[in-house]
């Protein structure tokens, strides 16, 4: 690191930078603080506090009653388990399938490769809502052989929430772009040594792909954890519902006293924990990937 | 172990097996309900189901609950996928659409059970009964007796509601008193079905409507005629005149009236118990008569049978069981909703003669008006909502209503008139 020309000026700039960043951090933390503080207050107080700074402070009638009520209204544990299961399985399978696909597009030469890649890129512009109904009709007629024998229809299962989302254009695109930027000499040298494509993928490319794996994992995690429309139409039994469908349990018209905002905040606080934990766990790799993407070209 | 004991043990085992077998011989009926997340209502549903299952040996109802917001989409998706349950509960105004789409079939109900029903809970399409509700919901103009006295306003009655002029005087008095932030809380924080349910009765009281109900083939004249334009100007003036907010946050809707922010609130009977707890001089006033009589929305959730049910006889048996007066009363007591018959109302604390919410039964009976009974209603409702929101926010009344008429008419034509004869 080179020394600054003017240490005093450097110090001032440093302080200014920290002040600005701290203010920005506080602004970004406000919604989270509001959510957690509100989850501890009764509805009347919560709504009354929204017009003042009290909304961000643990003042007044503080308790965990909203958490207790949320558990009695919604099977929180079951829904979080379902979401975590569906999300984690999808993320793992997606990283494997999409990285393989990206590897193929980046390094292998085969007929129709560029055309197929263009088609995959084109899927970016198709909103999920437009294909939800055809997907519903297809999955409701798909066969399955499981422990309980042969059956038709995937509705009301975990697999109907997982399989359609394993491969997607954005994740494949991320891998292709990242793989293309890896030193091609490594691949060529390995090929000269007689290494198979599978060995190159497994022993050379993947160990160098930590940042893109982290980025793809976070993006897929967020998409899957926030799934609402698809599980709402393909899951009719409560035992398979995810957290976002569970959120709708709190918006009932005939609830005495109106919508239970405190319970909603308590529920949101609980279901936000896994997302934050996952992000904090791999944030370094994520930032590294984004930073690397930013200096390319 | 003695021989007698062994014999007794075998007997007990045999009997257990017999009863287990008998119980499992019940044919399963699946039922979907819209109130997941509402423990009080779901407990009542389960109680009803348990009683029905125990009352006979042929059928066993199994319930699956859905959150209300997601319910209609889930049913439509299941209709497409062919996985509808036997019994579906259904929101009244949507019923013609689902009947027309072939999702539900006509009911076979004991006529004596529904002879004296409120008009709202009967779901009729094409001359056939497709749905029947255990309750209705009603809206009233809620205020406090002390406010009326302070503002020197007459207390309107069912027989003699406020007319348009008196209603305007009431709003002016509340506004000019300086005591309230706004004279009237219309519930603008709520969206979706609230708009046609709560606000189209004002339009109908002006003499207009969302669609021409003589044949349901056009909205021309009904939604953009002279009466509808008068309604539109009146509606816009509520906001531009400072009587109500066009944009309202949920907090104001939930606690605005009970914290003294509004003089009047336009709200449903489901909110009545909470308001009564806040003010012991709460009174529920009939809708103002804006020229063509006082009107409020009618029809709430109803029971129906899917067209794909393999056991409509069992589903009908359950619905007939559910319609008994003591069941209607039990649901009303547990949820605060209006029981569907006067006999059931007399079995409740809130709606019997002299009960704190008796007026809602009378309101529902005398002022309740169904939303347009047509398969095109879901589209009309969305168009109506957008038009009213636009007008509230300052859009030109005539242009907005004309555009709404065009959109509704185009939809009717696209669907070849929705099968009206």
XYZ file of C-alpha atoms in Angstrom:
718
model
C 0.000 0.000 0.000
C 1.402 3.431 -0.912
C 1.505 6.151 1.742
C -0.827 9.119 1.279
C 0.804 12.439 0.334
C -0.977 14.400 3.042
C -1.572 12.338 6.197
C -3.857 14.971 7.811
C -6.047 15.240 4.791
C -6.085 11.450 4.548
C -7.302 11.189 8.149
C -10.097 13.651 7.524
C -11.163 11.783 4.425
C -11.098 8.550 6.352
C -13.302 9.944 9.103
C -15.695 11.418 6.566
C -15.870 8.120 4.764
C -16.637 6.246 7.973
C -19.296 8.761 8.978
C -21.000 8.514 5.586
C -20.800 4.720 5.605
C -22.137 4.581 9.160
C -25.095 6.774 8.224
C -25.804 4.582 5.197
C -25.502 1.465 7.348
C -27.970 2.895 9.869
C -30.416 3.769 7.088
C -30.173 0.231 5.718
C -30.545 -1.217 9.212
C -33.696 0.811 9.939
C -36.166 -1.666 8.407
C -34.621 -4.544 10.316
C -34.594 -2.601 13.579
C -38.194 -1.500 12.982
C -39.236 -5.080 12.300
C -37.617 -6.462 15.432
C -38.792 -3.655 17.714
C -42.330 -3.854 16.333
C -42.394 -7.591 16.905
C -42.098 -6.887 20.626
C -45.015 -4.446 20.876
C -48.803 -4.878 21.041
C -50.646 -3.763 17.885
C -52.097 -0.554 19.286
C -48.695 0.641 20.481
C -46.964 -0.531 17.320
C -49.314 1.486 15.111
C -49.202 4.522 17.370
C -45.361 4.465 17.400
C -45.043 4.434 13.613
C -45.240 8.231 13.494
C -42.244 8.767 15.776
C -38.741 7.531 16.540
C -40.264 5.247 19.146
C -40.844 2.848 16.265
C -37.134 2.019 16.386
C -36.793 1.758 20.146
C -37.715 -0.989 22.616
C -40.013 1.234 24.646
C -43.489 0.786 26.102
C -45.187 -2.537 26.653
C -42.443 -4.917 25.489
C -42.986 -8.683 25.443
C -42.666 -11.837 23.343
C -46.446 -12.231 23.151
C -46.474 -11.683 19.375
C -44.039 -14.561 18.927
C -46.218 -16.798 21.042
C -49.322 -15.776 19.067
C -47.538 -16.267 15.733
C -46.679 -19.826 16.714
C -50.311 -20.516 17.562
C -51.516 -19.051 14.246
C -48.962 -20.647 11.932
C -46.834 -23.802 12.162
C -43.674 -21.686 11.961
C -41.223 -24.525 12.532
C -42.769 -26.687 9.814
C -42.819 -23.867 7.264
C -39.216 -22.837 7.988
C -38.146 -26.492 7.738
C -39.968 -26.868 4.411
C -38.413 -23.717 2.997
C -34.935 -24.625 4.207
C -35.227 -28.141 2.800
C -36.534 -27.029 -0.585
C -34.067 -24.148 -0.783
C -30.951 -26.025 0.275
C -31.609 -29.031 -1.975
C -32.364 -26.769 -4.924
C -29.270 -24.654 -4.336
C -26.960 -27.688 -4.159
C -28.465 -29.343 -7.228
C -28.547 -26.050 -9.097
C -24.867 -25.340 -8.450
C -23.977 -28.787 -9.735
C -26.217 -28.837 -12.812
C -25.697 -25.216 -13.833
C -21.933 -25.311 -13.343
C -21.753 -28.444 -15.482
C -23.879 -26.746 -18.088
C -21.734 -23.602 -17.916
C -18.604 -25.713 -18.221
C -19.987 -27.298 -21.352
C -20.897 -23.949 -22.909
C -17.541 -22.411 -21.972
C -15.091 -25.150 -22.896
C -16.651 -27.855 -25.051
C -17.321 -27.521 -28.737
C -20.517 -29.134 -29.985
C -23.047 -28.502 -32.715
C -25.734 -25.962 -31.804
C -23.924 -24.779 -28.702
C -24.168 -21.057 -29.442
C -27.781 -21.344 -30.555
C -28.762 -23.167 -27.386
C -26.899 -20.658 -25.258
C -28.790 -17.855 -27.002
C -32.060 -19.610 -26.273
C -31.089 -19.965 -22.634
C -30.250 -16.258 -22.489
C -33.607 -15.479 -24.080
C -35.398 -17.183 -21.176
C -34.339 -14.204 -19.038
C -37.091 -12.085 -20.522
C -39.916 -14.572 -19.901
C -41.659 -13.778 -16.595
C -42.355 -16.835 -14.479
C -46.036 -15.884 -14.240
C -46.481 -16.572 -17.954
C -45.260 -20.151 -17.706
C -46.716 -20.983 -14.291
C -49.960 -22.452 -15.623
C -48.339 -24.649 -18.330
C -45.863 -25.839 -15.709
C -48.740 -26.617 -13.355
C -50.482 -28.679 -16.039
C -47.261 -30.572 -16.832
C -46.273 -31.308 -13.247
C -49.785 -32.411 -12.344
C -49.494 -35.185 -14.964
C -45.885 -36.273 -14.459
C -45.267 -39.865 -13.372
C -43.193 -40.788 -10.351
C -41.818 -43.964 -8.860
C -41.139 -43.678 -5.153
C -41.139 -45.737 -1.988
C -44.915 -45.965 -2.164
C -44.884 -47.221 -5.754
C -45.900 -45.663 -9.045
C -48.014 -42.520 -9.083
C -49.150 -39.794 -11.452
C -48.863 -36.138 -10.548
C -46.282 -34.256 -8.554
C -48.578 -31.860 -6.724
C -48.291 -31.698 -2.938
C -44.676 -32.835 -2.808
C -41.254 -31.369 -2.169
C -40.006 -32.410 -5.601
C -42.538 -30.204 -7.394
C -41.022 -27.252 -5.553
C -37.428 -28.305 -6.309
C -37.028 -29.888 -9.733
C -38.408 -27.062 -11.933
C -35.927 -24.612 -10.398
C -32.709 -26.593 -10.500
C -31.593 -25.184 -13.843
C -32.114 -21.574 -14.826
C -30.669 -19.226 -17.403
C -29.194 -16.676 -15.031
C -27.178 -19.199 -13.040
C -25.867 -20.885 -16.184
C -24.962 -17.475 -17.599
C -23.036 -16.574 -14.418
C -21.006 -19.770 -14.637
C -20.294 -19.380 -18.344
C -19.074 -15.821 -17.882
C -16.875 -16.772 -14.951
C -15.439 -19.877 -16.618
C -14.550 -17.894 -19.746
C -12.383 -15.611 -17.605
C -10.357 -18.424 -16.090
C -6.873 -18.831 -17.662
C -7.433 -21.018 -20.691
C -3.806 -22.201 -20.434
C -4.758 -24.243 -17.384
C -7.368 -26.134 -19.334
C -5.121 -26.608 -22.369
C -2.260 -27.873 -20.218
C -4.526 -30.338 -18.507
C -5.830 -31.596 -21.823
C -2.253 -32.054 -23.094
C -1.579 -34.125 -19.960
C -4.508 -36.367 -20.907
C -6.873 -35.203 -18.188
C -10.525 -35.984 -18.855
C -13.129 -33.213 -19.046
C -14.722 -34.475 -15.855
C -11.369 -34.281 -14.063
C -10.800 -30.767 -15.369
C -14.227 -29.751 -14.121
C -13.806 -31.378 -10.744
C -10.099 -30.789 -10.000
C -9.310 -27.504 -11.775
C -12.356 -25.406 -12.595
C -14.542 -25.906 -9.539
C -11.748 -25.302 -6.987
C -11.115 -21.961 -8.724
C -14.800 -20.997 -8.766
C -15.492 -20.132 -5.129
C -16.756 -16.594 -5.814
C -19.180 -17.549 -8.586
C -20.425 -20.513 -6.588
C -21.117 -18.156 -3.672
C -22.868 -15.625 -5.895
C -25.011 -18.235 -7.604
C -25.817 -19.825 -4.251
C -26.951 -16.539 -2.708
C -29.066 -15.538 -5.702
C -30.684 -18.970 -5.898
C -31.173 -19.068 -2.146
C -33.042 -15.759 -2.189
C -35.226 -16.779 -5.121
C -36.107 -20.131 -3.580
C -36.612 -18.882 -0.034
C -38.971 -16.189 -1.312
C -41.033 -18.556 -3.480
C -44.734 -17.721 -3.247
C -46.703 -18.088 -6.472
C -45.478 -21.546 -7.432
C -45.927 -23.293 -4.057
C -49.259 -21.550 -3.680
C -50.648 -23.257 -6.778
C -48.916 -26.644 -6.571
C -49.030 -27.270 -2.831
C -52.489 -27.762 -1.444
C -51.529 -29.464 1.808
C -50.193 -27.530 4.751
C -47.415 -30.030 5.455
C -45.492 -28.933 2.337
C -46.054 -25.169 2.466
C -43.087 -22.757 2.640
C -42.663 -19.624 4.741
C -43.935 -17.082 2.218
C -47.283 -18.806 1.840
C -47.348 -18.910 5.646
C -47.064 -15.128 5.719
C -50.520 -14.909 4.117
C -52.014 -16.606 7.192
C -51.803 -13.257 8.954
C -53.833 -11.282 6.427
C -57.311 -12.480 7.284
C -60.214 -10.100 6.748
C -62.249 -11.230 9.708
C -59.500 -11.145 12.316
C -60.903 -9.295 15.289
C -59.213 -5.927 15.727
C -57.783 -5.896 12.203
C -54.562 -7.343 10.882
C -52.165 -8.573 13.562
C -49.153 -6.433 12.587
C -47.143 -7.368 15.660
C -47.475 -11.063 14.841
C -46.477 -10.370 11.243
C -43.330 -8.616 12.443
C -42.572 -11.505 14.789
C -43.038 -14.014 11.963
C -40.900 -11.951 9.599
C -38.165 -11.658 12.231
C -38.132 -15.421 12.611
C -38.060 -16.235 8.918
C -35.423 -13.594 8.191
C -32.882 -15.244 10.493
C -31.956 -18.091 8.082
C -31.466 -15.642 5.207
C -29.205 -13.373 7.234
C -27.256 -16.309 8.621
C -26.686 -17.734 5.148
C -25.642 -14.382 3.726
C -23.250 -13.636 6.581
C -21.742 -17.093 6.159
C -20.727 -16.594 2.546
C -20.689 -12.809 2.208
C -16.903 -12.590 1.746
C -16.983 -14.838 -1.277
C -20.056 -13.016 -2.590
C -18.375 -9.601 -2.301
C -15.209 -10.984 -3.885
C -17.242 -12.261 -6.821
C -19.099 -8.993 -7.293
C -15.841 -7.042 -7.002
C -14.168 -9.314 -9.529
C -17.085 -8.869 -11.898
C -16.796 -5.111 -11.497
C -13.150 -4.889 -12.638
C -13.495 -7.174 -15.614
C -12.868 -5.996 -19.135
C -53.968 -66.074 32.920
C -57.357 -67.715 33.311
C -59.369 -68.858 30.340
C -62.060 -66.248 31.094
C -59.509 -63.438 31.010
C -58.104 -64.667 27.714
C -61.618 -64.888 26.313
C -62.387 -61.343 27.477
C -59.164 -60.025 25.985
C -59.924 -61.634 22.637
C -63.416 -60.166 22.743
C -62.069 -56.701 23.421
C -59.600 -57.018 20.554
C -62.319 -58.248 18.209
C -64.600 -55.363 19.151
C -61.769 -52.863 18.717
C -61.027 -54.246 15.295
C -64.706 -54.102 14.411
C -65.073 -50.453 15.417
C -61.792 -49.499 13.791
C -62.995 -51.191 10.641
C -66.374 -49.440 10.905
C -64.697 -46.053 11.308
C -62.353 -46.651 8.395
C -65.319 -47.674 6.240
C -66.347 -44.035 6.095
C -65.736 -42.633 2.635
C -63.406 -39.646 2.791
C -64.644 -36.263 1.592
C -62.084 -33.524 1.167
C -62.993 -29.940 2.001
C -61.051 -26.717 1.425
C -61.583 -23.717 3.643
C -60.302 -20.169 3.260
C -59.413 -19.272 6.857
C -55.928 -20.634 7.580
C -54.380 -18.361 10.168
C -57.703 -17.650 11.814
C -57.635 -20.113 14.714
C -61.092 -19.188 16.036
C -62.858 -19.893 12.736
C -60.806 -23.008 11.999
C -61.664 -24.394 15.442
C -65.355 -23.926 14.639
C -64.913 -25.626 11.270
C -63.142 -28.567 12.896
C -65.843 -28.808 15.565
C -68.515 -28.920 12.868
C -66.585 -31.525 10.884
C -66.006 -33.691 13.943
C -69.698 -33.609 14.811
C -70.704 -34.505 11.271
C -68.190 -37.357 11.114
C -69.481 -38.719 14.408
C -73.147 -38.295 13.451
C -73.123 -40.962 10.729
C -70.999 -43.844 9.505
C -70.920 -43.231 5.757
C -68.822 -40.083 5.301
C -65.724 -38.574 6.820
C -64.862 -34.963 5.999
C -61.190 -33.988 6.048
C -60.393 -30.276 5.989
C -57.493 -28.409 4.406
C -57.164 -24.722 5.221
C -55.752 -22.043 2.929
C -54.868 -18.436 3.655
C -57.657 -16.261 2.288
C -55.462 -14.119 0.052
C -54.129 -17.178 -1.772
C -57.360 -19.155 -1.750
C -59.018 -18.203 -5.042
C -55.803 -18.690 -7.016
C -55.267 -22.073 -5.387
C -58.779 -23.200 -6.326
C -58.437 -22.023 -9.921
C -55.070 -23.787 -10.181
C -56.597 -26.973 -8.790
C -59.464 -26.636 -11.239
C -56.969 -26.559 -14.104
C -54.974 -29.457 -12.693
C -58.099 -31.505 -11.951
C -57.385 -31.783 -8.234
C -60.360 -29.989 -6.718
C -61.674 -31.339 -3.411
C -65.284 -32.460 -2.852
C -66.393 -29.434 -0.854
C -65.139 -25.906 -1.508
C -65.996 -22.761 0.323
C -66.314 -19.866 -2.053
C -66.713 -16.105 -1.860
C -70.251 -15.216 -2.961
C -69.547 -12.764 -5.816
C -67.036 -15.165 -7.411
C -69.559 -18.027 -7.442
C -71.131 -17.320 -10.871
C -67.671 -17.343 -12.417
C -66.747 -20.692 -10.931
C -70.128 -22.161 -11.838
C -69.768 -20.873 -15.401
C -66.184 -22.221 -15.562
C -67.462 -25.626 -14.506
C -65.620 -25.826 -11.177
C -68.754 -26.389 -9.081
C -72.078 -28.176 -9.421
C -75.625 -27.338 -8.208
C -76.470 -28.239 -4.602
C -79.173 -30.549 -3.345
C -80.334 -28.737 -0.219
C -83.314 -29.296 2.029
C -85.553 -26.335 1.093
C -86.886 -26.025 4.642
C -83.392 -25.163 5.870
C -83.074 -22.159 3.578
C -86.684 -21.034 3.370
C -86.136 -17.898 5.476
C -82.589 -17.172 4.518
C -81.079 -13.746 4.148
C -80.714 -13.003 0.404
C -76.921 -12.630 0.523
C -75.838 -16.152 1.515
C -77.706 -17.830 -1.382
C -75.369 -18.422 -4.308
C -77.570 -18.714 -7.383
C -76.364 -18.899 -10.963
C -78.488 -19.661 -14.006
C -81.504 -20.381 -11.812
C -79.726 -23.048 -9.773
C -78.371 -22.943 -6.227
C -74.609 -23.527 -6.392
C -73.580 -22.195 -3.007
C -75.049 -21.559 0.398
C -73.523 -19.505 3.189
C -73.715 -19.995 6.917
C -73.457 -16.249 7.463
C -73.529 -12.877 5.793
C -71.508 -9.741 6.345
C -72.783 -6.166 6.397
C -71.377 -2.671 6.453
C -72.582 0.251 8.514
C -71.665 3.865 9.031
C -70.100 3.623 12.464
C -69.920 6.554 14.846
C -70.546 7.478 18.481
C -73.801 8.753 19.917
C -71.809 11.491 21.665
C -70.433 12.702 18.314
C -73.935 13.006 16.868
C -75.014 15.017 19.873
C -71.954 17.273 19.798
C -72.411 17.892 16.079
C -76.178 18.338 16.543
C -77.062 15.651 14.032
C -80.201 13.584 13.835
C -79.743 9.879 14.494
C -80.740 8.155 11.260
C -82.752 4.925 11.373
C -83.418 2.060 8.980
C -86.803 3.543 8.228
C -85.468 7.056 7.908
C -81.786 7.065 6.911
C -79.924 10.251 6.105
C -80.554 11.500 2.612
C -77.734 12.918 0.482
C -78.193 16.412 1.881
C -78.199 15.289 5.504
C -75.152 13.117 4.933
C -73.306 16.063 3.450
C -74.358 18.203 6.419
C -73.006 15.540 8.761
C -69.676 15.487 6.945
C -69.520 19.288 6.952
C -70.317 19.446 10.648
C -67.598 16.912 11.454
C -65.074 18.687 9.257
C -65.876 22.164 10.527
C -65.799 21.095 14.166
C -62.005 20.921 13.931
C -62.080 17.959 16.273
C -61.166 15.316 13.729
C -58.376 14.877 11.186
C -60.990 13.727 8.669
C -64.743 13.457 8.841
C -64.961 10.038 7.240
C -62.829 6.884 7.160
C -63.745 4.966 4.006
C -61.090 2.311 4.450
C -58.992 3.384 1.493
C -56.084 1.426 2.971
C -57.923 -1.721 1.955
C -57.868 -2.741 -1.667
C -59.230 -5.529 -3.867
C -62.731 -6.761 -3.174
C -63.284 -4.041 -0.577
C -63.852 -1.491 -3.353
C -66.822 -3.097 -5.106
C -68.159 -4.526 -1.850
C -68.035 -1.298 0.119
C -68.301 1.417 -2.525
C -70.463 0.091 -5.368
C -73.538 0.391 -3.081
C -72.964 4.185 -3.124
C -73.070 4.051 -6.917
C -76.229 1.957 -6.785
C -77.789 4.363 -4.321
C -77.162 7.100 -6.886
C -79.047 4.991 -9.449
C -76.038 3.672 -11.369
C -74.391 0.259 -11.344
C -71.252 -1.564 -12.424
C -73.113 -3.253 -15.279
C -76.585 -3.224 -16.750
C -78.225 -6.065 -14.830
C -81.089 -6.587 -17.252
C -78.879 -8.822 -19.400
C -75.317 -8.285 -18.139
C -74.125 -7.569 -21.685
C -72.932 -4.003 -21.263
C -71.879 -1.429 -18.693
C -72.866 1.391 -21.044
C -75.283 3.743 -19.311
C -74.965 1.960 -15.972
C -71.375 2.920 -15.147
C -71.136 6.101 -17.225
C -74.704 7.384 -17.329
C -75.986 10.527 -15.690
C -76.402 8.872 -12.289
C -72.964 7.293 -12.407
C -71.397 10.635 -13.305
C -73.159 12.247 -10.348
C -71.785 9.489 -8.155
C -68.288 10.010 -9.572
C -68.373 13.747 -8.844
C -69.667 13.091 -5.333
C -66.988 10.442 -4.760
C -64.202 12.734 -5.925
C -65.482 15.566 -3.770
C -65.126 13.395 -0.670
C -61.368 13.573 -1.204
C -60.846 16.936 -2.877
C -63.190 18.489 -0.311
C -61.023 17.184 2.512
C -63.634 14.881 4.035
C -61.649 11.674 3.544
C -58.141 10.518 2.567
C -57.497 9.113 -0.882
C -54.322 7.499 0.445
C -54.571 5.921 3.855
C -52.097 3.804 5.757
C -53.177 0.599 7.447
C -52.551 1.981 10.908
C -55.164 4.685 10.364
C -57.654 2.144 9.100
C -57.095 -0.131 12.071
C -57.062 2.391 14.900
C -57.969 5.760 13.371
C -61.570 5.736 14.523
C -60.873 4.376 17.980
C -58.200 7.041 18.526
C -60.487 9.897 17.536
C -59.043 10.638 14.126
C -62.343 10.210 12.282
C -65.937 11.078 13.132
C -67.404 8.285 11.005
C -65.995 5.015 9.740
C -67.444 2.888 6.937
C -66.736 -0.576 8.248
C -68.057 -4.109 8.450
C -69.680 -6.084 11.231
C -66.449 -8.099 11.642
C -64.838 -4.991 13.109
C -67.823 -4.119 15.290
C -66.838 -6.047 18.406
C -63.446 -4.329 18.569
C -65.034 -0.886 18.179
C -67.662 -1.658 20.809
C -64.858 -2.491 23.219
C -63.281 0.918 22.559
C -66.442 3.047 22.852
C -69.513 2.006 24.771
C -71.641 4.589 22.937
C -70.786 3.195 19.489
C -73.750 3.194 17.124
C -74.141 1.561 13.722
C -76.000 3.728 11.231
C -77.608 2.648 7.959
C -76.047 3.704 4.672
C -77.249 7.119 3.488
C -79.944 7.192 0.849
C -78.286 9.007 -2.031
C -81.398 9.013 -4.174
C -82.330 5.418 -4.939
C -82.504 3.954 -1.435
C -79.896 2.884 1.093
C -77.688 0.077 -0.181
C -74.941 -2.087 1.270
C -73.074 -5.067 -0.158
C -74.298 -8.597 0.480
C -72.935 -12.132 0.167
C -70.000 -13.628 1.985
C -68.363 -17.068 1.980
C -70.504 -20.037 0.954
C -70.297 -23.816 0.787
C -70.303 -25.479 -2.602
C -69.456 -28.803 -4.228
C -66.851 -29.250 -6.922
C -67.963 -30.539 -10.288
C -65.334 -33.296 -10.072
C -66.547 -34.630 -6.729
C -67.231 -38.346 -6.906
C -69.418 -38.112 -3.822
C -71.858 -35.218 -4.221
C -74.377 -37.069 -2.042
C -71.920 -37.081 0.854
C -70.959 -33.455 0.250
C -74.637 -32.467 0.191
C -75.183 -34.388 3.426
C -72.423 -32.378 5.081
C -73.776 -29.048 3.833
C -77.300 -29.899 4.989
C -75.828 -30.798 8.373
C -73.947 -27.496 8.538
C -77.042 -25.400 7.823
C -78.861 -26.348 11.003
C -79.698 -23.219 13.031
C -77.520 -24.120 15.996
C -74.514 -24.444 13.676
C -75.229 -21.060 12.088
C -75.508 -19.570 15.568
C -72.299 -21.196 16.735
C -70.333 -19.741 13.822
C -71.826 -16.326 14.451
C -70.929 -16.433 18.137
C -67.397 -17.495 17.330
C -66.666 -15.074 14.499
C -69.012 -12.127 14.999
C -70.536 -12.673 11.553
C -74.249 -12.398 10.834
C -76.180 -15.694 11.058
C -78.039 -16.474 7.850
C -81.516 -16.826 9.383
C -83.608 -15.017 11.963
C -84.057 -18.290 13.874
C -80.304 -18.673 14.204
C -79.929 -14.981 15.056
C -82.210 -15.483 18.048
C -79.807 -18.162 19.311
C -76.924 -15.682 19.461
C -76.016 -13.039 22.017
C -74.994 -10.392 19.493
C -77.780 -10.624 16.911
C -80.873 -11.595 18.921
C -83.471 -8.942 19.632
C -81.762 -6.389 21.848
C -78.263 -7.721 21.060
C -75.435 -5.247 20.526
C -75.201 -6.027 16.791
C -78.849 -6.704 16.023
C -78.860 -3.788 13.618
C -76.461 -5.605 11.275
C -78.960 -8.405 10.747
C -81.601 -5.827 9.886
C -79.180 -3.953 7.627
C -78.290 -7.120 5.790
C -81.944 -8.092 5.464
C -83.269 -4.745 4.284
C -80.380 -3.037 2.469
C -78.176 -5.908 1.279
C -77.612 -5.917 -2.473
C -75.691 -8.580 -4.335
C -72.777 -7.553 -6.469
C -73.414 -8.226 -10.177
C -74.394 -11.885 -10.504
C -72.322 -12.695 -13.547
C -69.216 -14.719 -14.402
C -67.671 -11.473 -15.577
C -67.716 -10.047 -12.081
C -64.038 -10.711 -11.177
C -62.935 -8.540 -14.106
C -65.598 -5.912 -13.425
C -64.481 -5.721 -9.803
C -60.883 -4.975 -10.776
C -61.926 -2.380 -13.360
C -64.255 -0.730 -10.869
C -61.539 -0.644 -8.221
C -59.083 1.039 -10.554
C -61.635 3.580 -11.737
C -62.590 4.595 -8.205
C -58.976 4.810 -7.071
C -58.164 6.997 -10.095
C -61.127 9.295 -9.478
C -60.233 9.571 -5.804
C -56.767 10.679 -6.874
C -58.087 13.369 -9.191
C -58.711 11.708 -12.568
C -61.409 13.133 -14.802
C -64.678 11.463 -13.807
C -66.322 11.121 -17.209
C -63.174 9.929 -18.982
C -62.384 7.419 -16.266
C -65.871 5.925 -16.206
C -65.986 5.777 -20.017
C -62.687 3.915 -20.040
C -63.998 1.516 -17.401
C -67.106 0.860 -19.468
C -64.996 0.120 -22.540
C -62.836 -2.328 -20.611
C -65.801 -4.162 -19.094
C -67.632 -4.342 -22.420
C -64.549 -5.647 -24.202
C -64.194 -8.385 -21.626
C -67.859 -9.373 -21.950
C -67.484 -9.591 -25.721
C -64.264 -11.596 -25.474
C -66.130 -14.116 -23.358
C -69.157 -14.194 -25.665
C -71.508 -12.684 -23.120
C -70.595 -15.120 -20.324
C -73.511 -17.402 -21.086
C -76.308 -15.084 -19.970
C -79.629 -15.976 -21.563
